Amino acid sequence: MTSTNATNELHRILGQRLERGGTWAWAYVDASGNVEDPRRQAALKLRGVEESLRASGSDTTAVDVIAGELEDTPGVPSPVARYVLVHDGELVVSEVLPGPMQASESIGVGAVPDLVPLVAHRPIELPFLVVQVGKDGGGYRAFKLGHPATSDDQERISGETFDQHKVKGGFGDWKQPRWQSRTEEVWRQNTAEVASAIDKAVTRLNPALIVVAGDSQARPMLIEKLSSDARKLVSEVPGGGFDETVLGDHTRVALARVIATHRHDLEDLLRTHVGRGDNQAVTGLGPVVEALQQAQGATIALDAVAIGDRTLLALGAAPWIATAPEQAASVPVIGPVPAVCALVRAAVLTDAELVLVNAASLPGGAAAAALLRWPVGPTVPA
């Protein structure tokens, strides 16, 4: 199983910075504007972030950088969250995260950043298309889960129009079927053009989901014209029309199903390996830490709530993480940090996929588990 979520992206962005230490400051907050007196609430929120950062020991530079980012309005509909990360006074990450908060508010300063919010909002690398189609054409817009929409990847096809209502009496009954046939042919041609554009987008973007909404007669015409690969990804919005609320609700449910399937497949694979005893998976915090120390973890599954307030040691060089000082050998010990933060940091540094799950779904109800890149050795007899 390859890295397909935020840890892969974070490794590219933060890899060298995480390796060289330094001081991090971060803020993950709700930035939704659908509240009473939003300007006042935003000002109060910003003041609270600044006070929390100063109380945590942040220097003025980091406070000013984070505050400057949070002052900007998100520019996307509520609900929406913001995540800002600063390293040694320099802005590293400033993200608008569409949707409701996926983790607890987090504002802090330390040697190891809290990266959990980014992983929570981007549990998998999930590009998807939202398609709207009518009898006169249609189009699509490309999105990526946990990222704000951009205008870079969208296309609108305006097809031929053919107004059947222009034909009234006086032409004879024989004209009506012919006219209707011509009208339907125009619809098919228009939806075929839209389908062609979507097929090209599927090849280019490799989406995991295609949501199709619009006219109840044009939708089946469009889906019929799509390639077999594209049809497998379609989730059709019931009913007709282009109601944005209905479309948004349907898309959120469809995305949740894709994410749930991904998690279920991982959990099922973990249970299978543990049940077989083939040493391709480990469970429990200690064994997962050992796997990360050897860069052996391909996919790490953990429940942040189940791990709770436990701590682990963050190390200044490989193996990056330890449960006790004696595991550090000659590597500098940064110090004890929240276990979840230490695990995410080690996953990023070893390019392991990280999936947030419910401990009840893991073998034995463990708080953490890992699929391995290669099996552990056989158990040594006592």
Coordinates of C-alpha atoms in Angstrom, one line a residue:
M1 CA 0.0 0.0 0.0
T2 CA 1.5 3.3 -1.1
S3 CA 1.4 6.7 0.6
T4 CA -1.7 8.4 -0.5
N5 CA -2.5 11.0 2.1
A6 CA -1.2 14.1 3.7
T7 CA 2.0 12.4 5.1
N8 CA 3.3 12.1 1.5
E9 CA 2.7 15.8 0.8
L10 CA 4.1 16.8 4.2
H11 CA 7.2 14.8 3.6
R12 CA 7.9 16.9 0.5
I13 CA 7.1 20.2 2.3
L14 CA 8.6 19.6 5.7
G15 CA 11.1 16.7 5.4
Q16 CA 14.3 18.7 5.7
R17 CA 12.9 21.1 8.2
L18 CA 11.7 18.3 10.5
E19 CA 15.2 16.8 10.3
R20 CA 17.1 19.9 11.3
G21 CA 15.0 20.7 14.4
G22 CA 14.3 24.3 15.4
T23 CA 11.1 25.8 16.9
W24 CA 7.7 25.4 15.5
A25 CA 4.6 27.5 16.1
W26 CA 1.1 26.6 14.8
A27 CA -2.6 27.4 14.9
Y28 CA -5.5 25.3 13.8
V29 CA -8.8 27.1 14.3
D30 CA -12.3 27.4 13.0
A31 CA -12.5 30.2 10.5
S32 CA -16.2 29.9 9.6
G33 CA -18.0 33.2 8.9
N34 CA -21.5 31.9 9.4
V35 CA -21.8 33.4 12.9
E36 CA -23.4 36.5 14.4
D37 CA -21.2 39.6 13.9
P38 CA -18.5 37.6 12.0
R39 CA -16.0 40.5 12.1
R40 CA -16.1 40.8 15.8
Q41 CA -15.9 37.1 16.3
A42 CA -12.9 36.9 13.9
A43 CA -11.2 39.6 15.9
L44 CA -11.8 37.9 19.2
K45 CA -10.5 34.6 17.7
L46 CA -7.4 36.2 16.4
R47 CA -6.7 37.9 19.8
G48 CA -7.2 34.5 21.5
V49 CA -4.7 32.8 19.1
E50 CA -2.1 35.6 19.7
E51 CA -2.5 35.3 23.5
S52 CA -2.3 31.5 23.4
L53 CA 0.9 31.6 21.3
R54 CA 2.6 34.1 23.7
A55 CA 1.5 32.1 26.7
S56 CA 3.2 29.0 25.1
G57 CA 6.4 30.9 24.7
S58 CA 6.3 31.9 21.0
D59 CA 8.4 34.8 19.9
T60 CA 6.9 37.9 18.4
T61 CA 7.9 37.0 14.8
A62 CA 6.0 33.8 14.8
V63 CA 3.0 35.4 16.5
D64 CA 2.9 38.2 13.8
V65 CA 3.3 35.7 10.9
I66 CA 0.5 33.5 12.1
A67 CA -1.8 36.4 12.9
G68 CA -1.1 37.9 9.5
E69 CA -2.3 34.7 7.8
L70 CA -5.4 34.4 10.0
E71 CA -6.4 38.0 9.3
D72 CA -7.1 37.1 5.7
T73 CA -10.6 35.8 5.1
P74 CA -10.7 32.2 3.8
G75 CA -12.5 33.0 0.6
V76 CA -14.6 29.8 0.6
P77 CA -18.0 29.1 2.0
S78 CA -18.5 28.1 5.7
P79 CA -17.8 25.8 7.4
V80 CA -14.0 26.2 7.0
A81 CA -10.9 25.8 9.1
R82 CA -7.4 27.4 8.9
Y83 CA -4.1 25.8 9.7
V84 CA -0.9 27.9 9.8
L85 CA 2.6 26.5 10.6
V86 CA 5.7 28.6 11.2
H87 CA 9.3 27.2 11.6
D88 CA 12.0 29.4 13.2
G89 CA 9.9 32.5 12.3
E90 CA 9.3 31.5 8.7
L91 CA 5.9 30.7 7.2
V92 CA 5.9 27.1 6.0
V93 CA 2.2 26.1 5.7
S94 CA -0.9 28.3 5.5
E95 CA -3.9 26.2 4.5
V96 CA -7.6 26.8 4.0
L97 CA -9.3 23.6 4.9
P98 CA -12.9 23.4 3.6
G99 CA -15.5 21.7 5.8
P100 CA -16.0 21.5 9.6
M101 CA -13.2 21.0 12.1
Q102 CA -11.8 17.5 11.9
A103 CA -9.7 17.7 15.0
S104 CA -9.6 19.7 18.2
E105 CA -8.4 23.3 18.0
S106 CA -4.7 23.3 18.4
I107 CA -2.5 26.3 19.1
G108 CA 1.1 25.8 20.3
V109 CA 4.8 26.1 20.2
G110 CA 7.4 23.4 20.4
A111 CA 10.2 21.3 18.9
V112 CA 7.6 19.0 17.2
P113 CA 4.6 20.5 15.4
D114 CA 1.0 19.2 15.6
L115 CA 0.4 18.0 12.1
V116 CA -2.7 15.9 12.9
P117 CA -5.2 18.5 11.6
L118 CA -3.8 18.3 8.1
V119 CA -4.0 14.5 8.1
A120 CA -7.5 14.6 9.5
H121 CA -8.7 16.9 6.7
R122 CA -6.8 15.0 4.0
P123 CA -7.1 11.4 5.1
I124 CA -6.4 10.2 1.6
E125 CA -5.3 11.8 -1.7
L126 CA -8.7 12.1 -3.2
P127 CA -9.3 14.1 -6.4
F128 CA -12.9 14.1 -7.5
L129 CA -15.1 15.7 -10.2
V130 CA -18.4 17.4 -9.8
V131 CA -20.4 17.4 -13.1
Q132 CA -23.5 19.3 -13.9
V133 CA -25.3 18.5 -17.2
G134 CA -28.3 19.8 -19.0
K135 CA -29.8 19.3 -22.5
D136 CA -27.8 22.3 -23.8
G137 CA -24.5 21.1 -22.5
G138 CA -22.8 21.0 -19.1
G139 CA -19.3 20.8 -17.5
Y140 CA -17.3 19.7 -14.6
R141 CA -15.1 21.1 -11.9
A142 CA -12.2 19.3 -10.4
F143 CA -11.6 19.2 -6.6
K144 CA -9.2 17.6 -4.2
L145 CA -10.4 16.5 -0.7
G146 CA -9.3 19.0 2.0
H147 CA -8.2 21.6 -0.5
P148 CA -10.0 24.8 -1.6
A149 CA -11.4 24.8 -5.1
T150 CA -9.5 26.6 -7.8
S151 CA -10.5 27.8 -11.3
D152 CA -7.5 25.9 -12.9
D153 CA -9.4 22.7 -13.6
Q154 CA -12.9 23.2 -14.9
E155 CA -14.5 23.1 -18.2
R156 CA -17.9 24.2 -19.6
I157 CA -19.3 22.8 -22.8
S158 CA -22.1 24.9 -24.4
G159 CA -23.9 22.6 -26.9
E160 CA -26.3 23.2 -29.7
T161 CA -29.7 24.5 -28.7
F162 CA -32.9 23.4 -30.4
D163 CA -36.1 24.8 -29.1
Q164 CA -38.9 22.2 -29.7
H165 CA -41.5 24.7 -28.5
K166 CA -41.1 26.7 -31.7
V167 CA -43.1 24.0 -33.5
K168 CA -46.8 24.4 -33.1
G169 CA -49.9 23.5 -35.1
G170 CA -50.1 23.9 -38.8
F171 CA -47.3 21.5 -39.8
G172 CA -49.3 18.3 -39.5
D173 CA -49.1 15.5 -36.9
W174 CA -46.4 13.7 -38.9
K175 CA -44.0 16.5 -38.0
Q176 CA -44.0 16.0 -34.2
P177 CA -42.2 12.7 -34.0
R178 CA -39.6 13.9 -36.5
W179 CA -39.1 17.1 -34.4
Q180 CA -38.9 15.1 -31.2
S181 CA -36.3 12.8 -32.7
R182 CA -34.2 15.8 -33.9
T183 CA -34.4 17.3 -30.4
E184 CA -33.3 14.1 -28.7
E185 CA -30.4 13.8 -31.1
V186 CA -29.2 17.3 -30.2
W187 CA -29.4 16.4 -26.5
R188 CA -27.4 13.2 -27.2
Q189 CA -24.8 15.2 -29.1
N190 CA -24.5 17.8 -26.3
T191 CA -24.1 15.2 -23.6
A192 CA -21.6 13.2 -25.7
E193 CA -19.4 16.3 -25.9
V194 CA -19.6 16.7 -22.1
A195 CA -18.8 13.0 -21.7
S196 CA -15.7 13.3 -23.9
A197 CA -14.4 16.2 -21.8
I198 CA -15.0 14.2 -18.6
D199 CA -13.2 11.2 -20.0
K200 CA -10.2 13.3 -20.8
A201 CA -10.3 14.8 -17.3
V202 CA -10.4 11.3 -15.8
T203 CA -7.3 10.3 -17.7
R204 CA -5.5 13.4 -16.7
L205 CA -6.5 13.7 -13.0
N206 CA -7.3 10.1 -12.0
P207 CA -10.2 11.0 -9.7
A208 CA -11.7 8.5 -7.2
L209 CA -15.2 9.9 -7.6
I210 CA -17.4 11.6 -10.1
V211 CA -20.6 13.2 -8.8
V212 CA -23.2 13.8 -11.6
A213 CA -26.1 16.2 -11.2
G214 CA -28.5 18.0 -13.5
D215 CA -31.4 17.4 -15.8
S216 CA -33.0 14.0 -15.2
Q217 CA -33.1 13.2 -18.9
A218 CA -29.6 14.4 -19.7
R219 CA -27.9 12.5 -16.8
P220 CA -28.5 9.0 -18.1
M221 CA -27.5 10.1 -21.6
L222 CA -24.2 11.4 -20.2
I223 CA -23.5 8.4 -18.1
E224 CA -24.1 6.1 -21.0
K225 CA -21.5 8.0 -23.1
L226 CA -18.8 7.9 -20.4
S227 CA -16.0 5.3 -20.7
S228 CA -16.4 2.2 -18.6
D229 CA -13.6 3.4 -16.2
A230 CA -15.4 6.7 -15.6
R231 CA -18.8 5.0 -15.1
K232 CA -17.4 3.0 -12.3
L233 CA -16.7 6.2 -10.4
V234 CA -20.1 7.8 -10.9
S235 CA -22.4 8.8 -8.0
E236 CA -25.6 10.2 -9.4
V237 CA -27.5 12.9 -7.6
P238 CA -31.2 11.9 -7.5
G239 CA -33.8 14.2 -8.8
G240 CA -33.4 16.9 -11.4
G241 CA -32.1 20.5 -11.4
F242 CA -29.0 22.1 -10.0
D243 CA -29.8 22.8 -6.4
E244 CA -26.4 23.6 -4.7
T245 CA -27.5 22.4 -1.3
V246 CA -28.6 19.0 -2.6
L247 CA -25.5 18.7 -4.7
G248 CA -23.2 19.7 -1.7
D249 CA -24.9 17.2 0.7
H250 CA -24.8 14.4 -1.8
T251 CA -21.1 15.1 -2.6
R252 CA -20.2 15.0 1.1
V253 CA -21.9 11.7 1.6
A254 CA -20.3 10.2 -1.5
L255 CA -16.8 11.4 -0.3
A256 CA -17.4 9.9 3.2
R257 CA -18.2 6.6 1.6
V258 CA -14.9 6.6 -0.4
I259 CA -13.0 7.5 2.8
A260 CA -14.8 4.8 4.8
T261 CA -14.1 2.2 2.2
H262 CA -10.4 3.1 2.3
R263 CA -10.3 2.8 6.1
H264 CA -12.3 -0.4 6.0
D265 CA -9.9 -2.0 3.5
L266 CA -7.0 -1.1 5.7
E267 CA -8.6 -2.4 8.8
D268 CA -9.6 -5.6 7.0
L269 CA -6.0 -6.1 5.8
L270 CA -4.6 -5.5 9.3
R271 CA -7.0 -8.1 10.7
T272 CA -6.2 -10.6 8.0
H273 CA -2.4 -10.3 8.6
V274 CA -2.7 -10.4 12.4
G275 CA -5.1 -13.4 12.1
R276 CA -2.7 -15.3 9.9
G277 CA 0.3 -14.5 12.1
D278 CA 2.4 -13.8 9.0
N279 CA 4.4 -11.0 10.6
Q280 CA 3.3 -8.5 8.0
A281 CA 1.5 -6.3 10.6
V282 CA 2.0 -5.2 14.2
T283 CA -0.4 -3.8 16.8
G284 CA 0.2 -1.7 19.9
L285 CA 2.1 1.5 20.5
G286 CA 5.4 -0.1 21.3
P287 CA 5.6 -2.4 18.2
V288 CA 4.4 0.5 16.0
V289 CA 7.2 2.7 17.3
E290 CA 9.7 -0.1 16.6
A291 CA 8.4 -0.3 13.0
L292 CA 8.9 3.4 12.6
Q293 CA 12.4 3.3 14.0
Q294 CA 13.4 0.9 11.2
A295 CA 11.4 2.8 8.6
Q296 CA 9.5 -0.5 8.3
G297 CA 6.0 0.9 8.5
A298 CA 4.2 1.3 5.2
T299 CA 0.9 2.3 6.7
I300 CA 0.3 3.5 10.2
A301 CA -3.2 3.4 11.6
L302 CA -3.9 5.2 14.9
D303 CA -6.6 6.5 17.1
A304 CA -5.6 9.9 18.5
V305 CA -8.3 9.8 21.1
A306 CA -7.3 6.3 22.3
I307 CA -3.6 7.3 22.5
G308 CA -4.7 10.2 24.7
D309 CA -2.2 12.2 26.6
R310 CA 0.6 9.6 26.5
T311 CA 4.1 10.9 25.4
L312 CA 7.0 9.6 23.4
L313 CA 10.5 10.8 22.9
A314 CA 11.3 12.8 19.7
L315 CA 14.8 12.3 18.5
G316 CA 17.0 14.7 16.6
A317 CA 18.0 12.1 14.0
A318 CA 17.0 8.6 12.8
P319 CA 15.3 6.6 14.2
W320 CA 13.4 9.8 15.1
I321 CA 11.2 8.3 17.8
A322 CA 11.6 6.3 21.0
T323 CA 9.7 5.0 23.9
A324 CA 12.6 5.3 26.3
P325 CA 16.0 7.1 26.4
E326 CA 18.0 3.8 26.0
Q327 CA 16.4 3.4 22.5
A328 CA 18.1 6.6 21.4
A329 CA 21.6 5.3 21.5
S330 CA 23.9 8.2 20.5
V331 CA 21.1 10.2 18.8
P332 CA 20.2 13.5 20.5
V333 CA 16.9 13.4 22.4
I334 CA 14.7 16.4 21.7
G335 CA 12.4 15.5 24.6
P336 CA 9.1 14.0 25.5
V337 CA 6.2 15.2 23.2
P338 CA 2.6 14.1 22.8
A339 CA 2.6 10.6 21.4
V340 CA 0.3 11.5 18.5
C341 CA 2.6 14.3 17.4
A342 CA 5.7 12.1 17.7
L343 CA 4.1 9.3 15.6
V344 CA 3.0 11.7 12.9
R345 CA 6.4 13.2 12.7
A346 CA 8.1 9.8 12.4
A347 CA 5.6 8.7 9.8
V348 CA 6.3 11.8 7.7
L349 CA 10.1 11.4 8.1
T350 CA 9.9 7.7 7.0
D351 CA 7.3 8.4 4.2
A352 CA 4.7 6.1 5.8
E353 CA 1.0 6.6 5.1
L354 CA -0.9 7.6 8.1
V355 CA -4.6 6.8 8.6
L356 CA -6.7 8.0 11.5
V357 CA -9.1 5.3 12.7
N358 CA -11.2 4.2 15.6
A359 CA -9.4 1.8 17.9
A360 CA -12.4 -0.4 18.1
S361 CA -11.9 -1.3 14.4
L362 CA -8.2 -2.3 14.9
P363 CA -7.2 -5.9 15.9
G364 CA -7.6 -6.3 19.7
G365 CA -8.8 -2.7 20.0
A366 CA -5.2 -1.4 19.9
A367 CA -4.6 2.3 19.8
A368 CA -2.2 1.9 16.9
A369 CA -1.3 -0.7 14.3
A370 CA 1.0 -0.8 11.2
L371 CA 1.2 -2.6 7.9
L372 CA 4.9 -3.4 7.3
R373 CA 7.1 -3.0 4.2
W374 CA 8.8 -6.3 5.0
P375 CA 7.9 -8.8 7.7
V376 CA 9.3 -8.9 11.2
G377 CA 11.5 -11.8 12.1
P378 CA 10.0 -14.9 13.8
T379 CA 9.3 -14.9 17.4
V380 CA 12.3 -15.9 19.5
P381 CA 11.4 -18.8 21.9
A382 CA 11.6 -18.0 25.5

